[in-house]
Amino acid sequence: MVPANRAPLASSPRNQRNGVIPAGPKVAISARAITRLKSGHVWIYRSDILSTENAAPGAIVSVTDERGRYFGSALYSSSSQIALRMISPEPVADFPKLLRERVRAAIAYREPLVRDTDAYRVVFSEADFLPGLIVDRYHDILSLQILTQAMDAEPVRAALLAELTEQLHPAATAERVEPHIRELESLPPRESGLLTGDKASTVFTMNGVRFHFDIREGQKTGAFLDQRENYAAAAHYAHGEALDVFCYQGAFALHLAPRCRAVTGVDSSRPALEVADKNALLNQREIEWIEANAFDLLRDYAASGRQYDTIVLDPPAFAKSRKNLETALRGYKELNLRALKMLRAGGILVTCSCSYHVSEAEFLDVVAESARDARRSVRLLEKRGQAKDHPMLLNVPETSYLKCLILQVSS
Ligand code: SAH
């Protein structure tokens, strides 16, 4: 048998066993969607659904083409625009068993790759062949997000929790609920909170830097673990006076601090800055935190001639969809232009985009334009992406979203 982490999720109809389609719910999809599956993608949009037969919300369904030929098993959502997420080229006889195998495979994948941290993403949805499930580890607490009807079913939750507990022995497992996503999936509202154990806060360590984690605080599942390797890379080049823009709980700032004379972090969220301040104390670092709108602050600082040796720009995703692309690019342009103007010769710019809809090429273009408009000559030191605990599937481009460029202003 192919190991769970190597198995393709979609297949050609040759995998059909003796021409027999398993009993149970079926969904027929368009020729266009079949082509997409054959290219290795795992999503089928609602507009490509031709018919459904007994497909209950969250069910495992047999996917067929319009002539009834079998193409594998998928998880069905009755309300999301992504109606089907492929999970196997074959019929799935025992779903909880498959889930447990895939959780084990996700953990095994990370063992040789994840270093110098006790906080990392344990399961990254499609990229770990567990579509709709995200699990992050913060030292002894697991933080879990369920994004689809199929993953929300009670037997599925029970299998996932049992395997995660058996493998990782967390002191507690917390669920972080995104009300907006539950609404999109037509799932009943649910509170965030502990699923197992009774520990709600802990301290975790990344690259030797310590952070507070509390299941009741923060954005996403708690921290931006996808930047973990970029924090270490940024620290490598950092020097002089540093400005961490969109600093959240201070992760870049704290990594830069040992290398820099002075560090300032800027964010518009007071709760994030309160945690940042506690993190500075935990690491015995002096960092100045400023609550401000980054656009206003950069405009004022640039106008008043302030200068820095290291600047980090890590804004939230500006392009939530391809429709916002122009606005997003304008946003990146403004930020990068001002930052480049403020850097001293030899200065370092670490600039990030976590918008999937802005490609690496588009991001590079906009930063190059900013350098031209700022009349600075700029070297590209590193083109980076998300940490390896956020794997990218080659044929599912949506799994690759984070861009991080490290640049040096030469004159
Ligand atoms: N660099 C952080 C992650 C940043 S996430 C890390 O590595 O942990 C984006 C941050 O931008 C969030 O903390 C959010 O509060 C902040 N933010 C969003 N809009 C902002 C604005 N206009 N000005 C300043 N901060 C903003």
CSV table of C-alpha atoms and ligand atoms in Angstrom, one decimal:
chain,number,residue,atom,x,y,z
A,1,MET,CA,0.0,0.0,0.0
A,2,VAL,CA,1.2,3.5,-0.7
A,3,PRO,CA,2.0,5.3,2.6
A,4,ALA,CA,-0.7,7.8,3.5
A,5,ASN,CA,1.6,10.8,3.0
A,6,ARG,CA,2.5,9.8,-0.5
A,7,ALA,CA,-0.8,8.8,-1.8
A,8,PRO,CA,-2.2,11.0,-4.5
A,9,LEU,CA,-5.5,12.4,-3.6
A,10,ALA,CA,-7.2,12.2,-7.0
A,11,SER,CA,-6.7,9.7,-9.7
A,12,SER,CA,-7.6,8.6,-13.2
A,13,PRO,CA,-10.6,6.3,-13.7
A,14,ARG,CA,-8.1,3.4,-14.0
A,15,ASN,CA,-8.2,3.1,-10.2
A,16,GLN,CA,-11.8,2.1,-10.3
A,17,ARG,CA,-12.0,-1.3,-8.8
A,18,ASN,CA,-13.5,-3.8,-11.3
A,19,GLY,CA,-15.7,-1.0,-12.6
A,20,VAL,CA,-17.7,-1.0,-9.4
A,21,ILE,CA,-18.5,2.3,-7.7
A,22,PRO,CA,-18.9,1.9,-3.9
A,23,ALA,CA,-22.4,2.0,-2.5
A,24,GLY,CA,-23.2,5.3,-0.8
A,25,PRO,CA,-23.4,8.9,-1.7
A,26,LYS,CA,-22.2,10.0,-5.2
A,27,VAL,CA,-21.4,13.3,-6.7
A,28,ALA,CA,-20.9,13.8,-10.5
A,29,ILE,CA,-18.7,16.6,-11.6
A,30,SER,CA,-18.0,18.4,-14.9
A,31,ALA,CA,-15.4,17.6,-17.4
A,32,ARG,CA,-13.6,20.8,-16.4
A,33,ALA,CA,-13.4,19.6,-12.8
A,34,ILE,CA,-12.1,16.2,-14.0
A,35,THR,CA,-9.3,18.0,-15.8
A,36,ARG,CA,-8.5,19.9,-12.6
A,37,LEU,CA,-8.3,16.7,-10.6
A,38,LYS,CA,-6.1,15.1,-13.2
A,39,SER,CA,-3.7,18.0,-12.9
A,40,GLY,CA,-3.3,17.1,-9.2
A,41,HIS,CA,-5.6,19.6,-7.6
A,42,VAL,CA,-7.9,18.5,-4.8
A,43,TRP,CA,-10.8,21.0,-4.8
A,44,ILE,CA,-14.0,21.0,-6.8
A,45,TYR,CA,-16.1,24.1,-6.9
A,46,ARG,CA,-19.9,24.1,-6.5
A,47,SER,CA,-20.3,25.4,-10.0
A,48,ASP,CA,-18.7,22.1,-11.3
A,49,ILE,CA,-21.1,19.8,-9.5
A,50,LEU,CA,-23.5,18.2,-12.0
A,51,SER,CA,-25.6,16.0,-9.6
A,52,THR,CA,-25.5,14.7,-6.1
A,53,GLU,CA,-27.0,11.5,-4.8
A,54,ASN,CA,-27.7,11.0,-1.1
A,55,ALA,CA,-24.8,13.4,-0.3
A,56,ALA,CA,-25.4,14.7,3.3
A,57,PRO,CA,-23.4,17.6,4.6
A,58,GLY,CA,-19.9,16.5,5.5
A,59,ALA,CA,-20.3,13.0,3.9
A,60,ILE,CA,-17.6,11.0,2.2
A,61,VAL,CA,-18.8,10.7,-1.4
A,62,SER,CA,-17.7,8.8,-4.5
A,63,VAL,CA,-16.7,11.3,-7.2
A,64,THR,CA,-17.7,10.4,-10.8
A,65,ASP,CA,-17.6,12.1,-14.1
A,66,GLU,CA,-20.8,12.7,-16.1
A,67,ARG,CA,-20.8,9.2,-17.4
A,68,GLY,CA,-20.5,7.7,-14.0
A,69,ARG,CA,-16.9,6.7,-14.1
A,70,TYR,CA,-15.2,6.7,-10.6
A,71,PHE,CA,-12.5,9.2,-9.7
A,72,GLY,CA,-12.0,8.7,-6.0
A,73,SER,CA,-13.4,9.8,-2.6
A,74,ALA,CA,-14.0,13.3,-1.4
A,75,LEU,CA,-15.4,15.2,1.5
A,76,TYR,CA,-18.6,16.9,0.6
A,77,SER,CA,-19.7,20.3,1.9
A,78,SER,CA,-23.3,21.3,1.2
A,79,SER,CA,-22.7,25.0,1.5
A,80,SER,CA,-19.0,26.0,0.9
A,81,GLN,CA,-18.0,27.2,-2.6
A,82,ILE,CA,-15.4,24.4,-2.4
A,83,ALA,CA,-18.0,21.6,-2.6
A,84,LEU,CA,-15.6,18.7,-2.7
A,85,ARG,CA,-12.1,18.1,-1.2
A,86,MET,CA,-10.5,14.9,-2.5
A,87,ILE,CA,-9.2,12.6,0.1
A,88,SER,CA,-8.3,9.4,-1.7
A,89,PRO,CA,-8.2,7.9,-5.2
A,90,GLU,CA,-9.9,4.9,-3.7
A,91,PRO,CA,-13.0,4.1,-1.7
A,92,VAL,CA,-12.6,4.8,2.0
A,93,ALA,CA,-13.8,1.9,4.1
A,94,ASP,CA,-12.7,3.2,7.5
A,95,PHE,CA,-12.5,7.0,7.7
A,96,PRO,CA,-11.4,7.3,11.3
A,97,LYS,CA,-8.6,4.9,10.6
A,98,LEU,CA,-7.5,6.9,7.6
A,99,LEU,CA,-7.5,10.1,9.6
A,100,ARG,CA,-5.4,8.6,12.3
A,101,GLU,CA,-2.9,7.3,9.8
A,102,ARG,CA,-2.7,10.8,8.2
A,103,VAL,CA,-2.2,12.5,11.6
A,104,ARG,CA,0.7,10.1,12.3
A,105,ALA,CA,2.2,10.8,8.8
A,106,ALA,CA,1.9,14.6,9.4
A,107,ILE,CA,3.8,14.2,12.7
A,108,ALA,CA,6.4,12.0,11.1
A,109,TYR,CA,6.9,14.4,8.2
A,110,ARG,CA,7.9,17.2,10.7
A,111,GLU,CA,10.3,15.1,12.9
A,112,PRO,CA,13.4,15.6,10.7
A,113,LEU,CA,12.4,19.1,9.5
A,114,VAL,CA,11.3,21.1,12.5
A,115,ARG,CA,14.2,22.3,14.7
A,116,ASP,CA,14.8,24.7,17.5
A,117,THR,CA,11.2,25.1,18.5
A,118,ASP,CA,8.5,23.5,20.5
A,119,ALA,CA,5.8,25.5,18.6
A,120,TYR,CA,5.0,24.4,15.1
A,121,ARG,CA,2.1,23.5,12.8
A,122,VAL,CA,1.3,19.8,13.3
A,123,VAL,CA,-1.4,19.5,10.6
A,124,PHE,CA,-1.8,21.9,7.7
A,125,SER,CA,-5.1,21.0,6.1
A,126,GLU,CA,-4.8,19.9,2.4
A,127,ALA,CA,-1.0,20.0,2.6
A,128,ASP,CA,-1.2,17.1,5.1
A,129,PHE,CA,-4.0,15.4,3.2
A,130,LEU,CA,-6.4,16.4,6.0
A,131,PRO,CA,-8.5,19.1,4.3
A,132,GLY,CA,-10.3,21.3,6.7
A,133,LEU,CA,-8.1,20.6,9.8
A,134,ILE,CA,-5.4,22.8,11.2
A,135,VAL,CA,-3.5,21.9,14.4
A,136,ASP,CA,-0.7,24.0,15.9
A,137,ARG,CA,1.4,23.0,18.9
A,138,TYR,CA,2.5,25.5,21.5
A,139,HIS,CA,4.8,23.6,23.8
A,140,ASP,CA,2.4,21.4,25.7
A,141,ILE,CA,-0.9,22.9,24.3
A,142,LEU,CA,-2.4,22.0,21.0
A,143,SER,CA,-4.6,24.6,19.2
A,144,LEU,CA,-7.0,23.2,16.7
A,145,GLN,CA,-9.2,24.7,14.0
A,146,ILE,CA,-11.9,22.9,12.2
A,147,LEU,CA,-12.9,24.5,8.8
A,148,THR,CA,-15.3,22.1,7.1
A,149,GLN,CA,-18.5,20.1,7.8
A,150,ALA,CA,-16.7,16.8,7.4
A,151,MET,CA,-14.0,17.6,10.0
A,152,ASP,CA,-16.7,18.8,12.4
A,153,ALA,CA,-18.5,15.5,12.6
A,154,GLU,CA,-18.3,14.0,16.1
A,155,PRO,CA,-16.7,10.6,15.2
A,156,VAL,CA,-14.1,12.6,13.1
A,157,ARG,CA,-13.3,14.9,16.0
A,158,ALA,CA,-13.0,11.9,18.4
A,159,ALA,CA,-10.6,10.1,16.0
A,160,LEU,CA,-8.5,13.2,15.5
A,161,LEU,CA,-8.3,14.0,19.2
A,162,ALA,CA,-7.5,10.4,20.1
A,163,GLU,CA,-4.6,10.2,17.7
A,164,LEU,CA,-3.2,13.7,18.5
A,165,THR,CA,-3.3,12.8,22.3
A,166,GLU,CA,-1.7,9.4,21.8
A,167,GLN,CA,1.1,10.8,19.7
A,168,LEU,CA,1.9,14.1,21.4
A,169,HIS,CA,0.5,13.8,25.0
A,170,PRO,CA,-0.5,17.5,25.2
A,171,ALA,CA,-1.4,18.9,28.6
A,172,ALA,CA,-4.5,20.4,26.9
A,173,THR,CA,-6.1,20.7,23.5
A,174,ALA,CA,-8.0,23.9,22.6
A,175,GLU,CA,-10.3,24.6,19.7
A,176,ARG,CA,-10.1,28.0,18.1
A,177,VAL,CA,-13.5,28.7,16.5
A,178,GLU,CA,-13.7,31.1,13.5
A,179,PRO,CA,-17.5,32.1,13.6
A,180,HIS,CA,-17.3,33.4,10.0
A,181,ILE,CA,-16.1,30.0,8.7
A,182,ARG,CA,-18.7,28.0,10.6
A,183,GLU,CA,-21.3,30.3,9.0
A,184,LEU,CA,-20.0,29.7,5.5
A,185,GLU,CA,-20.1,26.0,6.2
A,186,SER,CA,-23.7,26.2,7.7
A,187,LEU,CA,-22.4,24.8,10.9
A,188,PRO,CA,-24.1,25.7,14.2
A,189,PRO,CA,-22.2,28.3,16.3
A,190,ARG,CA,-19.7,26.9,18.8
A,191,GLU,CA,-17.5,28.5,21.5
A,192,SER,CA,-13.8,28.4,21.5
A,193,GLY,CA,-12.3,26.6,24.4
A,194,LEU,CA,-10.6,23.5,25.8
A,195,LEU,CA,-11.5,20.1,24.3
A,196,THR,CA,-9.1,18.1,26.6
A,197,GLY,CA,-7.1,19.0,29.7
A,198,ASP,CA,-7.4,22.1,31.8
A,199,LYS,CA,-4.3,24.1,31.0
A,200,ALA,CA,-5.1,27.4,29.2
A,201,SER,CA,-1.7,29.1,29.0
A,202,THR,CA,1.9,28.1,28.5
A,203,VAL,CA,5.3,29.4,27.4
A,204,PHE,CA,6.8,28.2,24.1
A,205,THR,CA,10.3,28.7,22.6
A,206,MET,CA,11.2,29.4,19.0
A,207,ASN,CA,14.9,29.8,18.0
A,208,GLY,CA,15.7,30.4,21.7
A,209,VAL,CA,13.2,33.2,22.1
A,210,ARG,CA,10.3,32.6,24.6
A,211,PHE,CA,6.7,33.6,24.1
A,212,HIS,CA,3.5,33.5,26.1
A,213,PHE,CA,0.6,31.6,24.7
A,214,ASP,CA,-2.9,31.7,26.0
A,215,ILE,CA,-5.8,29.9,24.3
A,216,ARG,CA,-8.1,32.9,25.1
A,217,GLU,CA,-5.9,35.5,23.3
A,218,GLY,CA,-4.6,36.4,19.9
A,219,GLN,CA,-5.3,36.0,16.3
A,220,LYS,CA,-5.3,32.8,14.1
A,221,THR,CA,-4.4,29.9,16.4
A,222,GLY,CA,-2.2,32.1,18.5
A,223,ALA,CA,1.1,32.9,16.8
A,224,PHE,CA,2.3,33.3,13.2
A,225,LEU,CA,4.3,30.0,13.1
A,226,ASP,CA,4.7,30.2,9.3
A,227,GLN,CA,7.3,33.0,9.9
A,228,ARG,CA,9.4,30.9,12.3
A,229,GLU,CA,12.3,30.3,9.9
A,230,ASN,CA,12.1,33.9,8.7
A,231,TYR,CA,12.6,35.3,12.2
A,232,ALA,CA,15.9,33.5,12.4
A,233,ALA,CA,16.9,34.6,8.9
A,234,ALA,CA,16.0,38.3,9.7
A,235,ALA,CA,18.0,38.2,12.9
A,236,HIS,CA,21.0,37.1,10.9
A,237,TYR,CA,21.1,40.4,9.0
A,238,ALA,CA,19.7,42.7,11.5
A,239,HIS,CA,21.7,45.6,13.0
A,240,GLY,CA,21.6,49.1,14.4
A,241,GLU,CA,18.2,50.7,14.9
A,242,ALA,CA,15.3,48.4,14.0
A,243,LEU,CA,11.6,49.0,13.3
A,244,ASP,CA,9.2,46.0,13.3
A,245,VAL,CA,6.0,47.2,11.5
A,246,PHE,CA,2.9,45.1,12.1
A,247,CYS,CA,4.6,43.4,15.0
A,248,TYR,CA,1.7,41.6,16.6
A,249,GLN,CA,3.1,40.0,19.8
A,250,GLY,CA,6.6,41.0,18.9
A,251,ALA,CA,8.1,38.0,17.3
A,252,PHE,CA,10.3,39.7,14.7
A,253,ALA,CA,11.2,42.5,17.2
A,254,LEU,CA,12.3,39.9,19.8
A,255,HIS,CA,14.4,38.0,17.4
A,256,LEU,CA,16.1,41.2,16.2
A,257,ALA,CA,16.8,42.6,19.7
A,258,PRO,CA,20.0,40.7,20.5
A,259,ARG,CA,21.6,42.1,17.3
A,260,CYS,CA,20.3,45.6,17.4
A,261,ARG,CA,21.0,48.8,19.4
A,262,ALA,CA,17.3,49.7,19.7
A,263,VAL,CA,14.1,48.1,18.5
A,264,THR,CA,10.6,49.5,18.1
A,265,GLY,CA,7.5,47.5,17.3
A,266,VAL,CA,4.3,49.0,15.8
A,267,ASP,CA,0.9,47.5,15.7
A,268,SER,CA,-2.7,48.8,15.7
A,269,SER,CA,-3.9,46.1,18.2
A,270,ARG,CA,-3.5,47.0,21.8
A,271,PRO,CA,-4.1,43.4,23.1
A,272,ALA,CA,-1.3,42.2,20.7
A,273,LEU,CA,1.0,44.8,22.1
A,274,GLU,CA,0.2,43.9,25.7
A,275,VAL,CA,1.4,40.3,25.0
A,276,ALA,CA,4.4,41.7,23.1
A,277,ASP,CA,5.3,43.7,26.2
A,278,LYS,CA,5.0,40.6,28.4
A,279,ASN,CA,7.1,38.7,25.9
A,280,ALA,CA,9.8,41.3,26.1
A,281,LEU,CA,9.9,41.0,29.8
A,282,LEU,CA,10.1,37.2,29.6
A,283,ASN,CA,13.2,37.6,27.4
A,284,GLN,CA,14.6,40.5,29.4
A,285,ARG,CA,14.6,42.8,26.4
A,286,GLU,CA,13.9,46.5,26.2
A,287,ILE,CA,11.6,47.2,23.2
A,288,GLU,CA,9.5,50.2,22.6
A,289,TRP,CA,5.9,49.3,21.5
A,290,ILE,CA,3.8,51.8,19.6
A,291,GLU,CA,0.1,51.5,19.1
A,292,ALA,CA,-0.6,53.1,15.7
A,293,ASN,CA,-1.9,52.7,12.2
A,294,ALA,CA,1.3,51.6,10.3
A,295,PHE,CA,0.4,53.6,7.2
A,296,ASP,CA,0.1,56.9,9.2
A,297,LEU,CA,3.1,56.2,11.3
A,298,LEU,CA,5.4,55.4,8.3
A,299,ARG,CA,4.1,58.5,6.5
A,300,ASP,CA,4.9,60.7,9.5
A,301,TYR,CA,8.3,59.1,10.2
A,302,ALA,CA,9.3,59.2,6.6
A,303,ALA,CA,8.3,62.9,6.3
A,304,SER,CA,10.2,63.8,9.4
A,305,GLY,CA,13.4,62.2,8.1
A,306,ARG,CA,13.7,59.3,10.6
A,307,GLN,CA,16.2,56.7,9.7
A,308,TYR,CA,16.6,53.0,10.5
A,309,ASP,CA,19.1,50.2,9.8
A,310,THR,CA,16.6,47.4,9.8
A,311,ILE,CA,12.9,47.5,9.0
A,312,VAL,CA,10.4,44.6,9.0
A,313,LEU,CA,7.1,44.8,7.1
A,314,ASP,CA,4.7,42.0,7.9
A,315,PRO,CA,1.2,43.3,7.1
A,316,PRO,CA,-2.0,41.2,7.2
A,317,ALA,CA,-3.3,39.7,3.9
A,318,PHE,CA,-4.3,42.8,1.9
A,319,ALA,CA,-5.8,40.7,-1.0
A,320,LYS,CA,-8.5,38.5,0.4
A,321,SER,CA,-9.5,37.7,-3.2
A,322,ARG,CA,-8.2,38.4,-6.7
A,323,LYS,CA,-10.7,41.3,-6.8
A,324,ASN,CA,-8.7,43.3,-4.2
A,325,LEU,CA,-5.4,42.8,-6.1
A,326,GLU,CA,-5.0,46.4,-7.2
A,327,THR,CA,-5.7,47.8,-3.8
A,328,ALA,CA,-3.4,45.3,-2.2
A,329,LEU,CA,-0.5,46.1,-4.5
A,330,ARG,CA,-1.0,49.8,-3.8
A,331,GLY,CA,-0.8,49.0,-0.1
A,332,TYR,CA,2.4,47.1,-0.5
A,333,LYS,CA,3.8,49.8,-2.7
A,334,GLU,CA,3.2,52.5,-0.1
A,335,LEU,CA,4.7,50.6,2.8
A,336,ASN,CA,7.8,49.4,0.9
A,337,LEU,CA,8.4,52.8,-0.6
A,338,ARG,CA,8.4,54.6,2.7
A,339,ALA,CA,10.5,51.9,4.4
A,340,LEU,CA,13.1,52.0,1.7
A,341,LYS,CA,13.3,55.8,2.0
A,342,MET,CA,14.0,55.5,5.7
A,343,LEU,CA,16.8,52.9,5.5
A,344,ARG,CA,20.4,54.0,5.9
A,345,ALA,CA,23.0,52.7,3.4
A,346,GLY,CA,23.6,49.1,4.2
A,347,GLY,CA,20.2,48.9,5.8
A,348,ILE,CA,18.1,45.7,5.7
A,349,LEU,CA,14.4,45.5,4.7
A,350,VAL,CA,12.5,42.3,5.5
A,351,THR,CA,9.3,42.6,3.6
A,352,CYS,CA,6.5,40.0,3.7
A,353,SER,CA,3.2,39.3,1.9
A,354,CYS,CA,0.8,36.6,3.2
A,355,SER,CA,-1.7,37.2,0.4
A,356,TYR,CA,-2.1,34.1,-1.7
A,357,HIS,CA,-3.6,36.2,-4.4
A,358,VAL,CA,-0.4,38.2,-4.8
A,359,SER,CA,2.1,36.0,-6.5
A,360,GLU,CA,5.8,36.1,-5.7
A,361,ALA,CA,6.5,37.7,-9.1
A,362,GLU,CA,3.9,40.4,-8.5
A,363,PHE,CA,5.3,41.0,-5.0
A,364,LEU,CA,8.8,41.3,-6.4
A,365,ASP,CA,7.6,43.7,-9.0
A,366,VAL,CA,5.9,46.0,-6.5
A,367,VAL,CA,9.0,46.0,-4.3
A,368,ALA,CA,11.2,46.7,-7.3
A,369,GLU,CA,9.0,49.6,-8.3
A,370,SER,CA,9.2,50.9,-4.7
A,371,ALA,CA,13.0,50.8,-4.8
A,372,ARG,CA,12.9,52.7,-8.2
A,373,ASP,CA,10.6,55.4,-6.8
A,374,ALA,CA,12.6,55.7,-3.6
A,375,ARG,CA,15.7,56.1,-5.8
A,376,ARG,CA,17.5,53.4,-3.8
A,377,SER,CA,19.7,50.7,-5.2
A,378,VAL,CA,18.7,47.5,-3.6
A,379,ARG,CA,20.1,43.9,-3.5
A,380,LEU,CA,17.9,40.9,-3.0
A,381,LEU,CA,19.6,38.8,-0.4
A,382,GLU,CA,17.0,36.1,0.1
A,383,LYS,CA,13.6,35.0,-1.4
A,384,ARG,CA,11.9,33.1,1.3
A,385,GLY,CA,8.5,31.5,2.0
A,386,GLN,CA,6.6,29.8,4.8
A,387,ALA,CA,8.3,27.5,7.3
A,388,LYS,CA,8.6,23.8,6.4
A,389,ASP,CA,5.9,22.8,9.0
A,390,HIS,CA,3.5,24.6,6.5
A,391,PRO,CA,4.2,22.3,3.6
A,392,MET,CA,3.3,23.4,0.0
A,393,LEU,CA,1.7,20.9,-2.4
A,394,LEU,CA,3.2,21.4,-5.8
A,395,ASN,CA,-0.2,20.9,-7.6
A,396,VAL,CA,-2.3,22.8,-5.1
A,397,PRO,CA,-0.9,26.4,-5.4
A,398,GLU,CA,-3.3,27.6,-2.6
A,399,THR,CA,-1.1,25.8,-0.1
A,400,SER,CA,1.8,28.2,-0.9
A,401,TYR,CA,1.0,31.8,0.2
A,402,LEU,CA,3.8,33.5,2.3
A,403,LYS,CA,6.5,35.5,0.6
A,404,CYS,CA,9.4,37.0,2.6
A,405,LEU,CA,12.1,39.0,0.8
A,406,ILE,CA,15.3,40.1,2.6
A,407,LEU,CA,16.8,43.1,0.9
A,408,GLN,CA,19.8,45.3,1.4
A,409,VAL,CA,19.9,49.0,0.5
A,410,SER,CA,23.3,49.6,-0.9
A,411,SER,CA,23.1,53.3,-1.6
B,1,SAH,N1,4.7,40.1,12.4
B,1,SAH,C1,3.8,39.4,13.2
B,1,SAH,C2,2.5,39.0,12.5
B,1,SAH,C3,1.8,40.2,11.9
B,1,SAH,S1,0.1,39.8,11.5
B,1,SAH,C4,4.4,38.1,13.7
B,1,SAH,O1,5.4,37.6,13.1
B,1,SAH,O2,3.9,37.5,14.7
B,1,SAH,C5,-0.5,41.4,11.1
B,1,SAH,C6,-0.6,42.4,12.2
B,1,SAH,O3,-1.0,43.6,11.6
B,1,SAH,C7,-1.6,42.1,13.2
B,1,SAH,O4,-1.0,42.1,14.5
B,1,SAH,C8,-2.6,43.3,13.2
B,1,SAH,O5,-3.1,43.7,14.4
B,1,SAH,C9,-1.8,44.3,12.5
B,1,SAH,N2,-2.4,45.4,11.8
B,1,SAH,C10,-3.4,45.3,10.9
B,1,SAH,N3,-3.7,46.4,10.3
B,1,SAH,C11,-2.8,47.3,10.8
B,1,SAH,C12,-2.6,48.7,10.6
B,1,SAH,N4,-3.2,49.4,9.7
B,1,SAH,N5,-1.6,49.3,11.3
B,1,SAH,C13,-0.9,48.6,12.2
B,1,SAH,N6,-1.1,47.3,12.4
B,1,SAH,C14,-2.0,46.7,11.7
